[in-house]
Amino acid sequence: MRLAVISCAIFTRMLSRAVADCPNSCRLFFLEQGLHNTPILLREKIQQCIDEVEVHNRSVSKTQQFDAILLAYGLCSNGICGVRAGDIPLIIPRTDDCIGIFLGSQSRYLDYFYKIGGVYWFNSAWYEQAVLPSKSRLDELFEQYNTQYGEDSAGYLIETELDSLHRYRNAVFIRDPFDYDEHIRNAKQAASDFGWGYHEVNGDSSMISRLLEGEWGSKEFLFVPPNQSIVPTYDDLKISAQP
């Protein structure tokens, strides 16, 4: 099969390694990390990329056309809901967000969610692609807010940031064979700074491998036929397809 893979940049390393071992021909399209914070924008960006792949398919010979478009995203604040397939089917993991994908399954994510509770998740991919909490980050924010709004307002905004962080009780670092020691040290320091417990769990790239290799079991992945859209189901399956 020839597969187009539209992914959050958070999976750059994981996908690149998996593609190297995959028997299918895969082309990767990465979108910037953090779009889940503005779900409408995430939906627009994914749809735009899907439409570009559709244009590609109409402009090349049949042997060069993509057979399916894979979305390396979870539900992601409902950002993938409303995304529509054109002539090419879509396949997407049934997970809340990228954490389930990094852990290898939604069920494993939920196991840790209920077992440990109050978790702020860390891994090397997030350190490379996102901004994670730390005392030094709060110090930077204070200086930024102080310049923009003055000292009193800056102090209030930092207290608001701290209030949101105090909702968490544990830092969990998802280990990977290619972790950087600096990232693990930073996660441990964040746990110490905010009074969290610290835990490590092994990551699992098997969900990404199954996605690329076409092992699209209906409990793990949603198959969206041509000309149908992704809709939320608000149950364990997370999403379904409808005309």
Short mmCIF file of C-alpha atoms in Angstrom, two decimals, residues 97-190:
data_model
loop_
_atom_site.label_atom_id
_atom_site.label_comp_id
_atom_site.label_asym_id
_atom_site.label_seq_id
_atom_site.Cartn_x
_atom_site.Cartn_y
_atom_site.Cartn_z
CA ASP A 97 -4.87 12.16 22.65
CA CYS A 98 -1.23 11.39 21.92
CA ILE A 99 -0.61 9.82 25.33
CA GLY A 100 -2.48 6.66 24.41
CA ILE A 101 -0.44 6.42 21.22
CA PHE A 102 2.85 6.85 23.09
CA LEU A 103 1.75 4.10 25.51
CA GLY A 104 0.63 1.75 22.74
CA SER A 105 -3.12 1.74 23.43
CA GLN A 106 -6.00 3.72 24.89
CA SER A 107 -6.64 0.94 27.43
CA ARG A 108 -3.10 1.17 28.79
CA TYR A 109 -3.45 4.94 29.06
CA LEU A 110 -6.66 4.53 31.08
CA ASP A 111 -5.02 1.92 33.32
CA TYR A 112 -2.33 4.42 34.32
CA PHE A 113 -4.85 7.25 34.53
CA TYR A 114 -6.89 5.42 37.16
CA LYS A 115 -3.96 3.71 38.90
CA ILE A 116 -1.78 6.77 39.43
CA GLY A 117 -4.13 9.73 39.02
CA GLY A 118 -3.45 13.46 38.77
CA VAL A 119 -0.78 12.86 36.13
CA TYR A 120 1.26 15.37 34.18
CA TRP A 121 2.89 13.37 31.38
CA PHE A 122 6.45 13.90 30.16
CA ASN A 123 8.63 12.35 27.47
CA SER A 124 11.49 13.35 25.19
CA ALA A 125 9.15 14.12 22.29
CA TRP A 126 7.30 16.75 24.33
CA TYR A 127 10.57 18.30 25.48
CA GLU A 128 11.60 18.62 21.83
CA GLN A 129 8.29 19.89 20.46
CA ALA A 130 6.41 21.55 23.33
CA VAL A 131 6.88 23.75 26.40
CA LEU A 132 6.69 21.76 29.63
CA PRO A 133 6.33 23.14 33.16
CA SER A 134 9.39 24.01 35.21
CA LYS A 135 10.47 26.63 37.73
CA SER A 136 12.69 28.26 35.13
CA ARG A 137 9.73 28.44 32.73
CA LEU A 138 7.67 30.22 35.39
CA ASP A 139 10.53 32.65 35.98
CA GLU A 140 10.61 33.41 32.24
CA LEU A 141 6.85 33.93 32.20
CA PHE A 142 7.05 36.29 35.17
CA GLU A 143 9.61 38.46 33.37
CA GLN A 144 7.47 38.44 30.23
CA TYR A 145 4.28 39.35 32.11
CA ASN A 146 6.13 41.96 34.19
CA THR A 147 7.28 43.70 31.01
CA GLN A 148 3.81 43.55 29.47
CA TYR A 149 1.50 44.16 32.43
CA GLY A 150 3.51 45.25 35.47
CA GLU A 151 4.63 43.44 38.61
CA ASP A 152 1.27 43.05 40.36
CA SER A 153 -0.46 41.59 37.32
CA ALA A 154 2.54 39.38 36.61
CA GLY A 155 2.37 37.97 40.13
CA TYR A 156 -1.34 37.26 39.75
CA LEU A 157 -0.86 35.49 36.41
CA ILE A 158 1.92 33.32 37.81
CA GLU A 159 -0.29 32.37 40.77
CA THR A 160 -2.94 31.35 38.26
CA GLU A 161 -0.38 29.17 36.46
CA LEU A 162 0.62 27.58 39.77
CA ASP A 163 -3.00 26.92 40.71
CA SER A 164 -3.46 24.96 37.49
CA LEU A 165 -0.28 22.95 38.15
CA HIS A 166 -1.36 22.13 41.69
CA ARG A 167 -4.22 20.07 40.26
CA TYR A 168 -1.61 17.45 39.41
CA ARG A 169 -0.06 15.06 41.92
CA ASN A 170 2.34 13.00 39.84
CA ALA A 171 4.82 13.38 37.01
CA VAL A 172 5.07 10.33 34.75
CA PHE A 173 7.89 10.09 32.22
CA ILE A 174 7.17 7.78 29.27
CA ARG A 175 10.46 6.05 28.53
CA ASP A 176 11.75 5.42 25.02
CA PRO A 177 14.89 3.58 23.83
CA PHE A 178 16.19 6.87 22.48
CA ASP A 179 15.55 9.09 25.50
CA TYR A 180 17.90 11.94 26.37
CA ASP A 181 19.15 11.97 29.96
CA GLU A 182 18.65 15.73 30.10
CA HIS A 183 14.90 15.30 29.54
CA ILE A 184 14.62 12.76 32.35
CA ARG A 185 16.54 15.07 34.70
CA ASN A 186 14.25 17.96 33.76
CA ALA A 187 11.13 15.89 34.45
CA LYS A 188 12.47 14.84 37.86
CA GLN A 189 13.29 18.45 38.66
CA ALA A 190 9.77 19.56 37.66
#
